[in-house]
PDB file of C-alpha atoms in Angstrom:
ATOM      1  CA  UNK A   1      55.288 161.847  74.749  1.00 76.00           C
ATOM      2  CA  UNK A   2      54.903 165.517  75.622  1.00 91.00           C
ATOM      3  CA  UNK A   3      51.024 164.890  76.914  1.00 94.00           C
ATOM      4  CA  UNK A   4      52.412 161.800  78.865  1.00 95.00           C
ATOM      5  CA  UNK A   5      54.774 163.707  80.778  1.00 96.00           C
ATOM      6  CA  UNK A   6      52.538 166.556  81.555  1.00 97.00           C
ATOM      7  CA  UNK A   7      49.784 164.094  82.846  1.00 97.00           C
ATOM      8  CA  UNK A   8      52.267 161.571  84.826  1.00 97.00           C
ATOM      9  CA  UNK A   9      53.666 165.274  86.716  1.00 97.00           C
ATOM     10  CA  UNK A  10      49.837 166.610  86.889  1.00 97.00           C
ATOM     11  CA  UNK A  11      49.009 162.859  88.742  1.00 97.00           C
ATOM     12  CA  UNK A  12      51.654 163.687  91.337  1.00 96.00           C
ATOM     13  CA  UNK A  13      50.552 167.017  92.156  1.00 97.00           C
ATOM     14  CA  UNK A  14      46.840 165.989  92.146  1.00 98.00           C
ATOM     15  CA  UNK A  15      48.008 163.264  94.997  1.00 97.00           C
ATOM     16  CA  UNK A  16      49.836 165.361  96.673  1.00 96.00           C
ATOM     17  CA  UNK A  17      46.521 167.556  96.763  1.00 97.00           C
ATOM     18  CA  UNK A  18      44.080 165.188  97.895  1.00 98.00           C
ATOM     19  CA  UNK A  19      46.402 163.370 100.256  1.00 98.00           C
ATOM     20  CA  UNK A  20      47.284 166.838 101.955  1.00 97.00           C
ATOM     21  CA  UNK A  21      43.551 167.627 102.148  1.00 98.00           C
ATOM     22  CA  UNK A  22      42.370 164.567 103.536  1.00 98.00           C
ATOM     23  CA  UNK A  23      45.736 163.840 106.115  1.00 97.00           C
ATOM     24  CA  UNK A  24      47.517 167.331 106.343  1.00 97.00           C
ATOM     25  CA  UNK A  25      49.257 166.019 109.800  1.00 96.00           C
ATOM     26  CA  UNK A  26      50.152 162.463 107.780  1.00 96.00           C
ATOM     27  CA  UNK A  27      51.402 164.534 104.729  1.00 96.00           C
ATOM     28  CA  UNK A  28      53.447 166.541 107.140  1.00 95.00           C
ATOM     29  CA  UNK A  29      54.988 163.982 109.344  1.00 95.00           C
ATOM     30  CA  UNK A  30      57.756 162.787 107.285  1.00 95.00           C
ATOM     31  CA  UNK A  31      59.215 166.349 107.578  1.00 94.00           C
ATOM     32  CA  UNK A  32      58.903 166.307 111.216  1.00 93.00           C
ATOM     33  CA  UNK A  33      56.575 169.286 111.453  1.00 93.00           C
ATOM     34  CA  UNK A  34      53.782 168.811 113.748  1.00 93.00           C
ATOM     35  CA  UNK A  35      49.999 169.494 112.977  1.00 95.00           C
ATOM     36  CA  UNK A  36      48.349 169.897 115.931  1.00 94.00           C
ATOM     37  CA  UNK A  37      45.782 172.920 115.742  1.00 96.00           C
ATOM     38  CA  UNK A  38      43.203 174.360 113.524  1.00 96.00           C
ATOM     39  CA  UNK A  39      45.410 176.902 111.598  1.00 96.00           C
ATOM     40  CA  UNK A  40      48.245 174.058 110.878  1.00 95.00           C
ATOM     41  CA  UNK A  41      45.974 171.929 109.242  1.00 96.00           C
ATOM     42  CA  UNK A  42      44.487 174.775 107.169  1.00 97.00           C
ATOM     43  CA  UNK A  43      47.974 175.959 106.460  1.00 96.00           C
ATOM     44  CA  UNK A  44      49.163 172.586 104.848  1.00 96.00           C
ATOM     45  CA  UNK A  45      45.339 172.187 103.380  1.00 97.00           C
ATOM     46  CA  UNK A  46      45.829 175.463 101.753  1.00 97.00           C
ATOM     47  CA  UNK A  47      49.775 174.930 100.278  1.00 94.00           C
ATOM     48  CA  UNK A  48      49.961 171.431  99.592  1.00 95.00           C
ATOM     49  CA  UNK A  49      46.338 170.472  99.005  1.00 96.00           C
ATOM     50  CA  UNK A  50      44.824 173.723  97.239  1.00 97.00           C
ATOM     51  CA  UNK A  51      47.828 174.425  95.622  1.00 96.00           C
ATOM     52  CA  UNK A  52      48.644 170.552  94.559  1.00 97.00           C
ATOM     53  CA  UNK A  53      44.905 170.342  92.729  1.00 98.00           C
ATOM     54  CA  UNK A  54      45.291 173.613  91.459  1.00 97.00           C
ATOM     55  CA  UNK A  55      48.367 172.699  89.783  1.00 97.00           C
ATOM     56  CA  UNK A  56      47.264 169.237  88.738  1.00 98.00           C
ATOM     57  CA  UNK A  57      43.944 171.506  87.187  1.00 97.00           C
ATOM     58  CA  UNK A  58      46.415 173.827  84.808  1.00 97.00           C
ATOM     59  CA  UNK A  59      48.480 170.654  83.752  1.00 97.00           C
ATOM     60  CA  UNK A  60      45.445 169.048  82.658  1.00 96.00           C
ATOM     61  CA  UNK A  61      44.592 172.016  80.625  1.00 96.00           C
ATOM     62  CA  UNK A  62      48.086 171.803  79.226  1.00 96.00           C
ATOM     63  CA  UNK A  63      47.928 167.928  78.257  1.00 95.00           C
ATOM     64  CA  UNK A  64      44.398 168.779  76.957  1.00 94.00           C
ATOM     65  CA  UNK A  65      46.186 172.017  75.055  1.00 89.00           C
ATOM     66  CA  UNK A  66      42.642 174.334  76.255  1.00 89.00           C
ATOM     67  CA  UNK A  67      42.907 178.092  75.349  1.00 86.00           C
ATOM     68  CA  UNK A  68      46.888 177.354  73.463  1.00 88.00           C
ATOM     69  CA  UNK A  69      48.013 177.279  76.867  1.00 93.00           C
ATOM     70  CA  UNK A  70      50.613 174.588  76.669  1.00 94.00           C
ATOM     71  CA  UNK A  71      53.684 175.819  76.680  1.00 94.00           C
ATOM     72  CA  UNK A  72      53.178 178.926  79.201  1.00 95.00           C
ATOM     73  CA  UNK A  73      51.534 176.415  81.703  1.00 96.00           C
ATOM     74  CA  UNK A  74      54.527 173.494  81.554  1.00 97.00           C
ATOM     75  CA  UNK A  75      57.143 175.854  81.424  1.00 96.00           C
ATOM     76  CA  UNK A  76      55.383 177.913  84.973  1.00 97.00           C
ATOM     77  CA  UNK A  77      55.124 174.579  86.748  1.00 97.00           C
ATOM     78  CA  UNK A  78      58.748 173.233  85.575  1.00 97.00           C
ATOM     79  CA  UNK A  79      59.766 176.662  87.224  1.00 97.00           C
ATOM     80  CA  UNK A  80      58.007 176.041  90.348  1.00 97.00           C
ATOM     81  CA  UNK A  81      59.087 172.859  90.607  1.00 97.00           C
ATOM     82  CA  UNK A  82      62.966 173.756  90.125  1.00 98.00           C
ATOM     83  CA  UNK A  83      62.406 176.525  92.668  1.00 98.00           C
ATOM     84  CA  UNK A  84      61.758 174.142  95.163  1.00 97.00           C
ATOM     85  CA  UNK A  85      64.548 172.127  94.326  1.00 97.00           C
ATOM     86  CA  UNK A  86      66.636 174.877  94.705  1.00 98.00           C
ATOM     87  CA  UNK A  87      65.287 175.930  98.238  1.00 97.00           C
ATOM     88  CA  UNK A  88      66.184 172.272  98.856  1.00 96.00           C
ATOM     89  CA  UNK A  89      69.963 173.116  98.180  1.00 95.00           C
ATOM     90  CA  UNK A  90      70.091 176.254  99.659  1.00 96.00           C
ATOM     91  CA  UNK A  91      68.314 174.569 102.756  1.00 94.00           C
ATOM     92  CA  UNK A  92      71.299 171.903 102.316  1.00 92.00           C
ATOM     93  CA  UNK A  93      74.147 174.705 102.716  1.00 93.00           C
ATOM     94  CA  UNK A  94      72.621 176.803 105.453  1.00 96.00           C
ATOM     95  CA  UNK A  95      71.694 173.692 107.904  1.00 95.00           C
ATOM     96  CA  UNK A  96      72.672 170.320 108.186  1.00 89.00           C
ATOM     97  CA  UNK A  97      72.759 167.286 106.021  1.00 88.00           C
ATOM     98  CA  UNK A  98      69.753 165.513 106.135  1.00 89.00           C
ATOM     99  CA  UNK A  99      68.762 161.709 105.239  1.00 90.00           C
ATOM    100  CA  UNK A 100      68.144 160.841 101.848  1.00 93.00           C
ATOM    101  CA  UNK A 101      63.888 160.824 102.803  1.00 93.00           C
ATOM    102  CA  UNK A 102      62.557 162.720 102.793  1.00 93.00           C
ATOM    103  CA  UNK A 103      64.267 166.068 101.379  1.00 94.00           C
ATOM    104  CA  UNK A 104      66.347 164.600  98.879  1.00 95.00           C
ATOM    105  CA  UNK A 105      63.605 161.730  97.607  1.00 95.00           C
ATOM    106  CA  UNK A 106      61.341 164.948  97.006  1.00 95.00           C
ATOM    107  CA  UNK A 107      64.504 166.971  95.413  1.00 96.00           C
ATOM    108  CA  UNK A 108      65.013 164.879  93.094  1.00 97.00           C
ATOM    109  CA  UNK A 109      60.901 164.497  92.117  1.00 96.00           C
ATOM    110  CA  UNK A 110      60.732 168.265  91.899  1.00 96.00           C
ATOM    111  CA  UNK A 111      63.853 167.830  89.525  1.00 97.00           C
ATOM    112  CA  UNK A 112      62.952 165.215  87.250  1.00 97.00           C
ATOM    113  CA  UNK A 113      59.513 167.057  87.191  1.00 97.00           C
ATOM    114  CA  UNK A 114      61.159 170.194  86.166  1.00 97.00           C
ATOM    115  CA  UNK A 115      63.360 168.733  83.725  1.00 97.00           C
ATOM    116  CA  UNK A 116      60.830 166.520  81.914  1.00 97.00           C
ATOM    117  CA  UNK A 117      58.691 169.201  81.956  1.00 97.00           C
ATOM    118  CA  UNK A 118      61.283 171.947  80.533  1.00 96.00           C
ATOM    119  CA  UNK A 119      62.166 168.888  77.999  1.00 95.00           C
ATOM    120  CA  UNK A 120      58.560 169.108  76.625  1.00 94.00           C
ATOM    121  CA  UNK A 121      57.723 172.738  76.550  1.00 92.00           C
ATOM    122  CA  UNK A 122      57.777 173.833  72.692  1.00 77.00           C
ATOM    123  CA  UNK A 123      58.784 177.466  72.269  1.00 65.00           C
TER     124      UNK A 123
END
């Protein structure tokens, strides 16, 4: 179970990679933020794709257990991932309440994420 959930949460981050790498102004659009130069594009490349395939790289370690690395890897990701939840709340108090996609369809990814992934981690 513990491998499964680190690869099903390593598959969403490697979309989320090549997707933002191959349409950075598609990836964006559902978020209403507009990609229209050079440094945008490289800026969403660079967070969402970079960072989404490195990400899906470390988890794949993790299900593959390289170097012991198991536990310190899930348990850094689950943190991300319920960081970004939280700036998701704490966007929800200091602005106004948003349909359900797409902030709260990814809230509750990045939670599920963090909490399956927290559930796996062995001390």
């Amino acid at each position: 179970m513990t491998t499964t959930v680190i690869i099903i949460v390593g598959m969403f981050f490697f979309g989320m990679g090549v997707y933002a790498l191959a349409a950075p102004a598609a990836l964006a659009r559902p978020f209403r933020i507009v990609i229209d130069s050079a440094e945008s594009r490289s800026e969403i490349r660079a967070v969402y794709g970079g960072f989404g395939l490195a990400i899906a790289a470390v988890l794949a370690a993790a299900a593959l257990d390289i170097g012991d690395i198991r536990t310190g890897a899930v348990i850094t990701v689950a943190a991300a991932l319920a960081g970004m939840a939280l700036g998701r709340l704490f966007s929800r108090i200091a602005d106004k309440a948003t349909a359900f996609y797409p902030i709260w369809w990814y809230f509750w990814i990045e939670t599920i994420g963090a909490a399956l992934l927290f559930g796996v981690a062995r001390p």
